[in-house]
PDB file of C-alpha atoms in Angstrom:
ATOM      1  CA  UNK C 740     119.008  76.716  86.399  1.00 41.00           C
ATOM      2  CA  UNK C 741     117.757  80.437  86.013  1.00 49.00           C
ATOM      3  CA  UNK C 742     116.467  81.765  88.939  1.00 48.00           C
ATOM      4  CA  UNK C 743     113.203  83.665  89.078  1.00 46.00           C
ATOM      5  CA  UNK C 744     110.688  83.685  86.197  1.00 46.00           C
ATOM      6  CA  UNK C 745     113.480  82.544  83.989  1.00 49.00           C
ATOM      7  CA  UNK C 746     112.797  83.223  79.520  1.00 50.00           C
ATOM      8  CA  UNK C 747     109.428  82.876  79.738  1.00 47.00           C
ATOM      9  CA  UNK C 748     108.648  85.396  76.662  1.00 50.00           C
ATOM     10  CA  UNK C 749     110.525  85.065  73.468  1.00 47.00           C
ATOM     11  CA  UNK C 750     111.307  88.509  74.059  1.00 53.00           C
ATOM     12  CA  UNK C 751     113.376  88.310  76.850  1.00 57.00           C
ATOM     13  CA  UNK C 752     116.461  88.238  75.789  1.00 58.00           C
ATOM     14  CA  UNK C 753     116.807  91.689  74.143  1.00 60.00           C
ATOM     15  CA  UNK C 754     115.924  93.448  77.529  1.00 58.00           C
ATOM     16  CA  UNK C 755     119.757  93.045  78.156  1.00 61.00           C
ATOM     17  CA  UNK C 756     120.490  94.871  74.922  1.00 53.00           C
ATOM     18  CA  UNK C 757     118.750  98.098  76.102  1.00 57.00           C
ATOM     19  CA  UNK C 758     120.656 100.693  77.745  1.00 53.00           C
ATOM     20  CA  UNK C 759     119.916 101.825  81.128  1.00 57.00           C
ATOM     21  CA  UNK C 760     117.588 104.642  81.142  1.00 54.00           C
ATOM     22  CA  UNK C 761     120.621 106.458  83.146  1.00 58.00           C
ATOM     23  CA  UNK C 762     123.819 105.105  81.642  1.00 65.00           C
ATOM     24  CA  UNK C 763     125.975 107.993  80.545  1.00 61.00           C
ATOM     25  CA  UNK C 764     122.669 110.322  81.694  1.00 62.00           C
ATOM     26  CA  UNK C 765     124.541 113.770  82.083  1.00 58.00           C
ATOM     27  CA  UNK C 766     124.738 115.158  85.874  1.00 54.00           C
ATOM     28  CA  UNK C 767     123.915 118.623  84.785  1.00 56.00           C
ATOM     29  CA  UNK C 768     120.765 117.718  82.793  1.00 62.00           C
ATOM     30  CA  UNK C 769     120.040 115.329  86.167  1.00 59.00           C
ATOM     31  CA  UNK C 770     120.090 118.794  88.149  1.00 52.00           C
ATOM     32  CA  UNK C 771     118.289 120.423  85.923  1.00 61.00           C
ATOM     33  CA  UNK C 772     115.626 118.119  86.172  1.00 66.00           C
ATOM     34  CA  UNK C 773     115.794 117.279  89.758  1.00 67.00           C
ATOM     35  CA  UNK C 774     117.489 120.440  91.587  1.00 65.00           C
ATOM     36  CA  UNK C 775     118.752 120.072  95.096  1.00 59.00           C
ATOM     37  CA  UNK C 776     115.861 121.806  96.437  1.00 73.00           C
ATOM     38  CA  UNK C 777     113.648 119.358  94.528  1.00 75.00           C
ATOM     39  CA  UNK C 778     112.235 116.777  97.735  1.00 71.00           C
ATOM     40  CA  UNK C 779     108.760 116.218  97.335  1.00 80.00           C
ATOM     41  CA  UNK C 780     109.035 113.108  99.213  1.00 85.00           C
ATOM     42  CA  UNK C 781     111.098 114.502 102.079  1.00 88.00           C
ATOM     43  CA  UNK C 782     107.924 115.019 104.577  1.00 89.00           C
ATOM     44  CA  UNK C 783     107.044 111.167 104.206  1.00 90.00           C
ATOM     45  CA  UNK C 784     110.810 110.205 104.156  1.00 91.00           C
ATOM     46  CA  UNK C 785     111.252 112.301 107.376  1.00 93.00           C
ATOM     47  CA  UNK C 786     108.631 110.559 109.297  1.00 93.00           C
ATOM     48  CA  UNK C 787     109.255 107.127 108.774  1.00 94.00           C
ATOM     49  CA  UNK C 788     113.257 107.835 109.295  1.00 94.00           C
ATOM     50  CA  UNK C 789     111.954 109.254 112.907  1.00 93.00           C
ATOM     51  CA  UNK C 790     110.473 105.873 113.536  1.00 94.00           C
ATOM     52  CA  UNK C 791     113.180 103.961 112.408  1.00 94.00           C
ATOM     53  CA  UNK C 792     116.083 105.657 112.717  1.00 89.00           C
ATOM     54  CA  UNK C 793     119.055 105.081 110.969  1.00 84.00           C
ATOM     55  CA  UNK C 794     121.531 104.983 109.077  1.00 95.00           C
ATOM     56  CA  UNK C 795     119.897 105.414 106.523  1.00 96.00           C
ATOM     57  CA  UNK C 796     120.675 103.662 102.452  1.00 97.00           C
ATOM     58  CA  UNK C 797     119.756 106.101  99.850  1.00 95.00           C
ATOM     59  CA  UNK C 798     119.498 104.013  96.280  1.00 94.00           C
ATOM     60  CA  UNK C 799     119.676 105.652  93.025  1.00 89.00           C
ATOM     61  CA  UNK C 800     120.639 108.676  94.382  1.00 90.00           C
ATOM     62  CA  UNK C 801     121.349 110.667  91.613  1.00 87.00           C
ATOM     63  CA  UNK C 802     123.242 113.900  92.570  1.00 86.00           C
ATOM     64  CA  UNK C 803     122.154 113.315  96.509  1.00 88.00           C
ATOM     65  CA  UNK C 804     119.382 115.722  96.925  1.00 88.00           C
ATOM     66  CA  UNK C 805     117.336 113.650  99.013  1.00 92.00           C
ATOM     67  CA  UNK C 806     120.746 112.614 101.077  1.00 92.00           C
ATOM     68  CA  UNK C 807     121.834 115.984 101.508  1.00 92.00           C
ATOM     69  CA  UNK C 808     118.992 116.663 103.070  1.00 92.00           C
ATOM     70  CA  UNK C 809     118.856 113.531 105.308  1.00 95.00           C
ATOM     71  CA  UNK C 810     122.219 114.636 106.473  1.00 94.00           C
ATOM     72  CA  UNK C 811     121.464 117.800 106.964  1.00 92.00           C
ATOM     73  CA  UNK C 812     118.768 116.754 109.731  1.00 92.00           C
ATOM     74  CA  UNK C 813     121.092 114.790 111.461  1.00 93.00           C
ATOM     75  CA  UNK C 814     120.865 111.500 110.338  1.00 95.00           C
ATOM     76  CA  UNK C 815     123.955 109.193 108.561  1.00 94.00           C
ATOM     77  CA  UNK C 816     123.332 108.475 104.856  1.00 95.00           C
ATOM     78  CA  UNK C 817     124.746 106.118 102.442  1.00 96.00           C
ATOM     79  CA  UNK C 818     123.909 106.515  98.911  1.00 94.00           C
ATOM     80  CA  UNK C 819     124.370 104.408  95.917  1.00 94.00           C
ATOM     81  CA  UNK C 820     124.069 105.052  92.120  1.00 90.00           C
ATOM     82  CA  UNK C 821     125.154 103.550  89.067  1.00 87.00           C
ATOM     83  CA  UNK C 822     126.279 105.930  87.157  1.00 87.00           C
ATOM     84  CA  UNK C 823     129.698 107.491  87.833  1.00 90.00           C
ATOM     85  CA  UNK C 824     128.928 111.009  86.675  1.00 87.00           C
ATOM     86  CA  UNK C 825     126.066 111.399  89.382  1.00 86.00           C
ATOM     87  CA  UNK C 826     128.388 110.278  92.088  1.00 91.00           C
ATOM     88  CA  UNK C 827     130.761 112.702  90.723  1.00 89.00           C
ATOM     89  CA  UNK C 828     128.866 115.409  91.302  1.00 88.00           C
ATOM     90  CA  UNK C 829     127.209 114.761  94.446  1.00 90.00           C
ATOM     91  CA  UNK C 830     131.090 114.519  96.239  1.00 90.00           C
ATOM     92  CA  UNK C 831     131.491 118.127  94.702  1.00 89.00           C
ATOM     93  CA  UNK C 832     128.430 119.426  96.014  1.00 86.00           C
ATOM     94  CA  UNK C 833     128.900 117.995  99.352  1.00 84.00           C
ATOM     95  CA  UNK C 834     132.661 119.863  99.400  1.00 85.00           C
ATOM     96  CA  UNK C 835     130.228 122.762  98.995  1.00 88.00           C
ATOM     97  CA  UNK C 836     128.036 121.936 102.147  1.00 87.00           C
ATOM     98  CA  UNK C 837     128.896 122.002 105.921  1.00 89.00           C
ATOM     99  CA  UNK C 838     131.869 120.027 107.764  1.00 91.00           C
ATOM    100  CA  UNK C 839     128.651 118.213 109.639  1.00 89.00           C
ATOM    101  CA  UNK C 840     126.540 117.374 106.233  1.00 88.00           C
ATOM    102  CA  UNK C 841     129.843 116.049 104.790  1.00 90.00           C
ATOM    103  CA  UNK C 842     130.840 113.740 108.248  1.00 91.00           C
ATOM    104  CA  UNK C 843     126.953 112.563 107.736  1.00 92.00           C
ATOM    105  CA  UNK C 844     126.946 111.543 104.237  1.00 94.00           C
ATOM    106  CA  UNK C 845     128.897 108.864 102.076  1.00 95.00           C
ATOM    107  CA  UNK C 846     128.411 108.476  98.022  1.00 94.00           C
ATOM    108  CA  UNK C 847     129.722 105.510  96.107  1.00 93.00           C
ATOM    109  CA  UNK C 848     129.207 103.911  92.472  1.00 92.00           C
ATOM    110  CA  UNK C 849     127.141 100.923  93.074  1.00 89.00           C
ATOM    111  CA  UNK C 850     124.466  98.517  91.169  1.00 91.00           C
ATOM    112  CA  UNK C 851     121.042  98.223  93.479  1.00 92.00           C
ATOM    113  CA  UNK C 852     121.329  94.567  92.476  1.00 91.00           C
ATOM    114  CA  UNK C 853     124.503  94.083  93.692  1.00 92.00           C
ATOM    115  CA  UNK C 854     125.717  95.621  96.940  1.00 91.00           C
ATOM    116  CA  UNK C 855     127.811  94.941  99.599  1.00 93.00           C
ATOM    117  CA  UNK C 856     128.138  97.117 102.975  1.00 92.00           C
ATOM    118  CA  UNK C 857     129.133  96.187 106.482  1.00 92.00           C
ATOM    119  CA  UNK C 858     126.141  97.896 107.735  1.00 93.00           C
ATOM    120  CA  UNK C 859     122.436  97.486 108.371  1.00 95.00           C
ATOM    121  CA  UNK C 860     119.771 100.061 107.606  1.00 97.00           C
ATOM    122  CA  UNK C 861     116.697 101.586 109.775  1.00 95.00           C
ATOM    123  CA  UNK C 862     115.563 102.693 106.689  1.00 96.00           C
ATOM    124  CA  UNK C 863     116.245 102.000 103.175  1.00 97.00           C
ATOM    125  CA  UNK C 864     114.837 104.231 100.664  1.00 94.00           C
ATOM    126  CA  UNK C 865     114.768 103.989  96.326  1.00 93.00           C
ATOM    127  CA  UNK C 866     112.608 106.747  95.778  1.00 89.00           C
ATOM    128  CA  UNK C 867     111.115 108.652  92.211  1.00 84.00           C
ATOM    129  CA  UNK C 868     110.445 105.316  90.473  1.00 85.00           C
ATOM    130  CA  UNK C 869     113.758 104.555  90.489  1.00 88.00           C
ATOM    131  CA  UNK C 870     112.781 100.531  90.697  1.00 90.00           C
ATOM    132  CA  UNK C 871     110.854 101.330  87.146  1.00 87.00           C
ATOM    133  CA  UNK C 872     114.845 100.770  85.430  1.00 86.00           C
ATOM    134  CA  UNK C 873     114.981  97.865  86.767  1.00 88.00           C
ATOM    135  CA  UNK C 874     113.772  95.848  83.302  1.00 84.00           C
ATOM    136  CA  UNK C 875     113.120  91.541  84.316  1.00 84.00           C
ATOM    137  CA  UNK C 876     112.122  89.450  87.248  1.00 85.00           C
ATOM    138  CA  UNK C 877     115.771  88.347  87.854  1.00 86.00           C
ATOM    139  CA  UNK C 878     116.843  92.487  88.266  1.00 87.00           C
ATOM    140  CA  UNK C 879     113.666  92.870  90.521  1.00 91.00           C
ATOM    141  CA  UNK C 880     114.570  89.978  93.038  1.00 92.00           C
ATOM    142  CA  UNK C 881     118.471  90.502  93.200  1.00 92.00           C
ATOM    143  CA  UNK C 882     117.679  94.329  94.215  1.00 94.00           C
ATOM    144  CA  UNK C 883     114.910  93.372  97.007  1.00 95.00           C
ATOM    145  CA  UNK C 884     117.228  90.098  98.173  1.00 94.00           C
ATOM    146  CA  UNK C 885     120.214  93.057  98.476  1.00 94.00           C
ATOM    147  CA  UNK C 886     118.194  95.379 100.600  1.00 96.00           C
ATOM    148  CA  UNK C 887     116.361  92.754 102.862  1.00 96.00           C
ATOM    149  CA  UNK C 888     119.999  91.667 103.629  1.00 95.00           C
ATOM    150  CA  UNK C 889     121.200  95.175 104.544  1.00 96.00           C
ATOM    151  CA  UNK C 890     117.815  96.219 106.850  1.00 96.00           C
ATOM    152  CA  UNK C 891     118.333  95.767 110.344  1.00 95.00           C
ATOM    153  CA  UNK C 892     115.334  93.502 111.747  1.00 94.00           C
ATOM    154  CA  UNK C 893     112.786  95.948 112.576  1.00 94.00           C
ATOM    155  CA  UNK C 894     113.813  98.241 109.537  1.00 95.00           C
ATOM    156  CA  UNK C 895     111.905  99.258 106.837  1.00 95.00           C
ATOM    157  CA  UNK C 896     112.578  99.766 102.533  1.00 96.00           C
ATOM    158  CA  UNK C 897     110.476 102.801 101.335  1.00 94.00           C
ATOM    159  CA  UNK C 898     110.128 102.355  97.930  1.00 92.00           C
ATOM    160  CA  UNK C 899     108.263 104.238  95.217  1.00 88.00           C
ATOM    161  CA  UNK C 900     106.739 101.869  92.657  1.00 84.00           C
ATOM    162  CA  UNK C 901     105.349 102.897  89.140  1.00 77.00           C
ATOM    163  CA  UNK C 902     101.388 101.038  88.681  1.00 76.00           C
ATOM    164  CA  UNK C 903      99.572 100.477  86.397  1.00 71.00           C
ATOM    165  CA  UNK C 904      95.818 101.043  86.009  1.00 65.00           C
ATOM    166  CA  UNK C 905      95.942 100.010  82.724  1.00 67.00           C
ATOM    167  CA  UNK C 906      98.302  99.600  79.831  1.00 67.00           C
ATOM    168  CA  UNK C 907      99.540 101.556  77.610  1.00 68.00           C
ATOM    169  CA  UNK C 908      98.640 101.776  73.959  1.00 66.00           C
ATOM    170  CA  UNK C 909     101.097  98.738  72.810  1.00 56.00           C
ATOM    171  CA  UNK C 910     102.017 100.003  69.485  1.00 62.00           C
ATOM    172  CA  UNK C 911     104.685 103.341  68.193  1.00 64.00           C
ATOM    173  CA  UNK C 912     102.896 106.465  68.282  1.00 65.00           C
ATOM    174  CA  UNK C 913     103.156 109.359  66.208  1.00 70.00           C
ATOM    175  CA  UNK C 914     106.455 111.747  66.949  1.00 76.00           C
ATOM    176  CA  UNK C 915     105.734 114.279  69.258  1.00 79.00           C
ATOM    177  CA  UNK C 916     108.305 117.859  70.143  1.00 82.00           C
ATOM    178  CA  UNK C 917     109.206 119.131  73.574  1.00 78.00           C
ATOM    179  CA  UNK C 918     111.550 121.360  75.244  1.00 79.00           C
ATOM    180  CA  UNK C 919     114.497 120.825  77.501  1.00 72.00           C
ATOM    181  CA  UNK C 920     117.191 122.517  78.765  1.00 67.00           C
ATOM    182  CA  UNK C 921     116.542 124.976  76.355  1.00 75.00           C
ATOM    183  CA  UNK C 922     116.687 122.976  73.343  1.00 78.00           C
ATOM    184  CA  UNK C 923     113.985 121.210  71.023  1.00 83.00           C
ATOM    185  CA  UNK C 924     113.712 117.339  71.296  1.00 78.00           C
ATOM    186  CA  UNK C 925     111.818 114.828  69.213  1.00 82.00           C
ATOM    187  CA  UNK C 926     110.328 111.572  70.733  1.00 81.00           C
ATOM    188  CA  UNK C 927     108.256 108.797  69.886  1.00 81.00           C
ATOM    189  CA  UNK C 928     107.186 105.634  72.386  1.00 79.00           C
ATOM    190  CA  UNK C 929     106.207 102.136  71.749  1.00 80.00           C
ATOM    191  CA  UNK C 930     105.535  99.544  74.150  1.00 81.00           C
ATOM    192  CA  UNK C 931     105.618  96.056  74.572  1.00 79.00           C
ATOM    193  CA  UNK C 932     102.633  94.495  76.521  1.00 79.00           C
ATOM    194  CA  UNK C 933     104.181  91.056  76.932  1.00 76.00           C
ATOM    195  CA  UNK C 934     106.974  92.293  78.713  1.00 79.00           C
ATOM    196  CA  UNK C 935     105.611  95.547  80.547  1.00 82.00           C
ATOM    197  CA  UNK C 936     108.073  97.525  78.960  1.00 82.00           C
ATOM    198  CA  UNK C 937     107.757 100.358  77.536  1.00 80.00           C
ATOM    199  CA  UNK C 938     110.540 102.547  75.263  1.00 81.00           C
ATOM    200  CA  UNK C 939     111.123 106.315  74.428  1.00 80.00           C
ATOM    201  CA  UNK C 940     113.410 107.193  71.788  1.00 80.00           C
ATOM    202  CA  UNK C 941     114.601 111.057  71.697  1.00 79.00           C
ATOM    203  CA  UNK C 942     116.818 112.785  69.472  1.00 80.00           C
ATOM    204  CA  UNK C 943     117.785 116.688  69.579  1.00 79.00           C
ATOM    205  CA  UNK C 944     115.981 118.493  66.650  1.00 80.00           C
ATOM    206  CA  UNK C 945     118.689 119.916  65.048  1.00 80.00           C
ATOM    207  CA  UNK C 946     120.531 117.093  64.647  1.00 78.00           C
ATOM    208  CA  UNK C 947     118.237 114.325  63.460  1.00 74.00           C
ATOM    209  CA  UNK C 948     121.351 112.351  62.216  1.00 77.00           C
ATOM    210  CA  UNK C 949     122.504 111.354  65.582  1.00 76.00           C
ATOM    211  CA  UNK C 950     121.736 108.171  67.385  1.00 73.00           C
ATOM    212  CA  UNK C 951     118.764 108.145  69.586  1.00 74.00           C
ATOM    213  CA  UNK C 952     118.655 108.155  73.201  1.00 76.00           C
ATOM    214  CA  UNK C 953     117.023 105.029  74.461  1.00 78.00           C
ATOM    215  CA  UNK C 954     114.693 105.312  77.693  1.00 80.00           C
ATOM    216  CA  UNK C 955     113.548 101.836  78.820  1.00 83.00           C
ATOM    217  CA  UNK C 956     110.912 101.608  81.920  1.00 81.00           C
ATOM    218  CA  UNK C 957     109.159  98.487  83.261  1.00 85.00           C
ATOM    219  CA  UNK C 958     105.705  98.740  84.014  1.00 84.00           C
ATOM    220  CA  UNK C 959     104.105  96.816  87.485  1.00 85.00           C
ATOM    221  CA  UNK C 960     100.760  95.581  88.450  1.00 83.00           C
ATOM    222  CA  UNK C 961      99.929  96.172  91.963  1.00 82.00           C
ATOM    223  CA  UNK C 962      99.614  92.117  92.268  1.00 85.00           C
ATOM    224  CA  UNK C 963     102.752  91.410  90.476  1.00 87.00           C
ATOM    225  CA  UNK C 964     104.849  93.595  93.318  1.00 88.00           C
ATOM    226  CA  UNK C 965     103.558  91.654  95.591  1.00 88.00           C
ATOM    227  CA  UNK C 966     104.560  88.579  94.480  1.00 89.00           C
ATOM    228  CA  UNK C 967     108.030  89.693  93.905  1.00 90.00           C
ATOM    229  CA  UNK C 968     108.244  91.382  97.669  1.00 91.00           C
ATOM    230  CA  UNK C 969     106.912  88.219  99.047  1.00 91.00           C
ATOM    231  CA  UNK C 970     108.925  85.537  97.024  1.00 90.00           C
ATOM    232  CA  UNK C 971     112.242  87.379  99.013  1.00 91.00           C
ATOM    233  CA  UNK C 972     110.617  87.859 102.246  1.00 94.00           C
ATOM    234  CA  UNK C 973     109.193  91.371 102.388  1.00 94.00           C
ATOM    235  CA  UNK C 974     105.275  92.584 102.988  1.00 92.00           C
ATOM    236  CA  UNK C 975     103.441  96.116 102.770  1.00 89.00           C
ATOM    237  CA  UNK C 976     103.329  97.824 106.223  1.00 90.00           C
ATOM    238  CA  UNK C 977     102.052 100.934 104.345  1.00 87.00           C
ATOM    239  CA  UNK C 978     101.458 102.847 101.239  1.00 83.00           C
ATOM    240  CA  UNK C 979     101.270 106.413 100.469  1.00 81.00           C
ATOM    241  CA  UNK C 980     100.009 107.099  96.795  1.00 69.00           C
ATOM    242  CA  UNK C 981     101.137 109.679  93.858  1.00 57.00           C
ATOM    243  CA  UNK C 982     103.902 111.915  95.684  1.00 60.00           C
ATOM    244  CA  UNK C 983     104.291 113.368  91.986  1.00 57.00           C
ATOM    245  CA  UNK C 984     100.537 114.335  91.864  1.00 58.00           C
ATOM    246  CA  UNK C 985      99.709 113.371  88.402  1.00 54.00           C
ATOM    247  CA  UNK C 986      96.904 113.858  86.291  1.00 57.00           C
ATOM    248  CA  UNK C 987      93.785 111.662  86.868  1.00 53.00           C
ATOM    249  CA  UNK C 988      94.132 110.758  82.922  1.00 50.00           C
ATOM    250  CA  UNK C 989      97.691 108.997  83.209  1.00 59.00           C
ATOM    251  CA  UNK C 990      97.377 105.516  82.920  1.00 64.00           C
ATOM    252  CA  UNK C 991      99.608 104.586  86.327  1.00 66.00           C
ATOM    253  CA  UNK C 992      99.943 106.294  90.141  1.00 69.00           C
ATOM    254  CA  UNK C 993     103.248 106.328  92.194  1.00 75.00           C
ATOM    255  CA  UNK C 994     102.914 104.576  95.037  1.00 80.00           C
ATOM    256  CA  UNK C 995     105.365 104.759  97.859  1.00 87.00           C
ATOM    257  CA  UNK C 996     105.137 101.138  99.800  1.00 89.00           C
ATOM    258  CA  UNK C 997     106.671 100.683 103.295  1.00 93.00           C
ATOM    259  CA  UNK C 998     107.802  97.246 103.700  1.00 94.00           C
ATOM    260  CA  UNK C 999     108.837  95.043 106.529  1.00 94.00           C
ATOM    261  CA  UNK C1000     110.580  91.835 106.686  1.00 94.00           C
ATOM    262  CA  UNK C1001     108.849  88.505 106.758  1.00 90.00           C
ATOM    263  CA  UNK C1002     109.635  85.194 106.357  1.00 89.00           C
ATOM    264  CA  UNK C1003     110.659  84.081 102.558  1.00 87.00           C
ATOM    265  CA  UNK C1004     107.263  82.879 100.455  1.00 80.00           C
ATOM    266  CA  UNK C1005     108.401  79.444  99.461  1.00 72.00           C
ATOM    267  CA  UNK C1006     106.056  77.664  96.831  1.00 61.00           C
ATOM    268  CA  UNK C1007     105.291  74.380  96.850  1.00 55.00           C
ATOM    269  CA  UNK C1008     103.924  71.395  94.783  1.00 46.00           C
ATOM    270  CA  UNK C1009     100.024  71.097  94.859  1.00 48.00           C
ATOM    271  CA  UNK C1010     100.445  74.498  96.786  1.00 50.00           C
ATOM    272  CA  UNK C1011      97.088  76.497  95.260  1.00 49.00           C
ATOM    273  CA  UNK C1012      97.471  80.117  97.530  1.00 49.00           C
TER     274      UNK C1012
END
């Protein structure tokens, strides 16, 4: 029997045939995009790690700037990603940082769905949307089952959620140019309101015969998360909205929930609430 909400859309099935937003993602474009000295969330991350203490899980690192920075304050950090060439280049940078930062911090491949460490966490963070690449149910509640089992009991899983205040237009739109890294890229999204996903296709403009890169990102309802924290035994503590500061026009916030073990939701027959 499948766990979770099982094929319950006729669609489901070819969410395993998209590529992860990230898979073979280049580390230099990554720091491009998100330098080292890139931490928005750092002040909020700081705080809570004061309560809490550590050590502290960093998932979907990326190139470590938010661990580096953990580290460099003191505190132990673990971080996870899944692709290779990310983890590559956060154990160069850290032969570039201080015999302390390097003592303090440990990178490793991993899958946030499937990990396994001998340790418990004060705090365990996945911060800029990083759960939004994370496509069905049965990805959602693997991940949170993983990091409930790897908090200590009075620890806490910082997470920044992508949701929605509405949805999307559901159909392609029209191609649209931007620039990146110094060169001109073409896009065009479409997205699918049964499944909450949504798709970006980009290709370099002077070489329109390549193969598009494929961005996938799952969409959440406030009410939905909820569900899905409660089902493995997690609840909001607190929330801090739109670290990113976007536009009042976009259709979804970023909200940054703190959550705190509880006991397992476990549904019953006749059970109404």
């Amino acid at each position: 029997m499948q766990r979770g909400w099982g094929n319950w859309s006729p669609f489901q099935g070819e969410l395993e045939f998209l590529p992860g937003a990230y898979d073979g993602y280049a580390a230099d474009r990554q720091c491009e995009e998100r330098p080292f000295d890139y931490l928005p969330e750092l002040p909020l991350v700081l705080e809570f790690a004061g309560r809490y203490g550590g050590p502290i899980l960093d998932l979907g690192c990326g190139t470590g700037r938010l661990a580096f920075a953990l580290a460099e304050r003191g505190y132990d950090v673990y971080a996870l990603d899944l692709n290779p060439a990310f983890i590559v280049r956060a154990q160069q940078e850290a032969e570039r940082r201080s015999p302390s930062v390097r003592e303090r911090v440990h990178f490793g491949v991993g899958d946030a769905r499937d990990f396994r460490l001998n340790l418990r966490f004060g705090l365990i963070l996945m911060m800029d949307q990083a759960f939004k690449y994370l496509l069905r149910h049965d990805d959602h509640l693997d991940c949170l089952s993983c990091v409930r089992a790897h908090l200590k009991d009075e620890g806490r899983f910082l997470v920044e959620h992508r949701c929605l205040f509405k949805l999307p237009d559901a159909g392609p739109g029209d191609s649209y140019s931007f620039v990146e890294g110094g060169q001109e890229w073409l896009g065009t999204d479409c997205y699918d309101a049964v499944q909450q996903v949504g798709v970006s296709a980009f290709q370099a403009a002077d070489d329109l015969t390549a193969t598009p890169t494929l961005q996938p990102i799952r969409d959440f309802t406030y009410a939905e998360l909820s569900l899905l924290h409660r089902v493995v035994g997690l609840e909001l503590d607190e929330v801090t909205s739109d670290l990113d500061e976007r536009q009042p026009t976009t259709t979804y916030f970023d909200a940054a929930l703190l959550l705190k073990k509880c006991e397992p939701w476990r549904w019953k027959r006749g059970q109404t609430g």
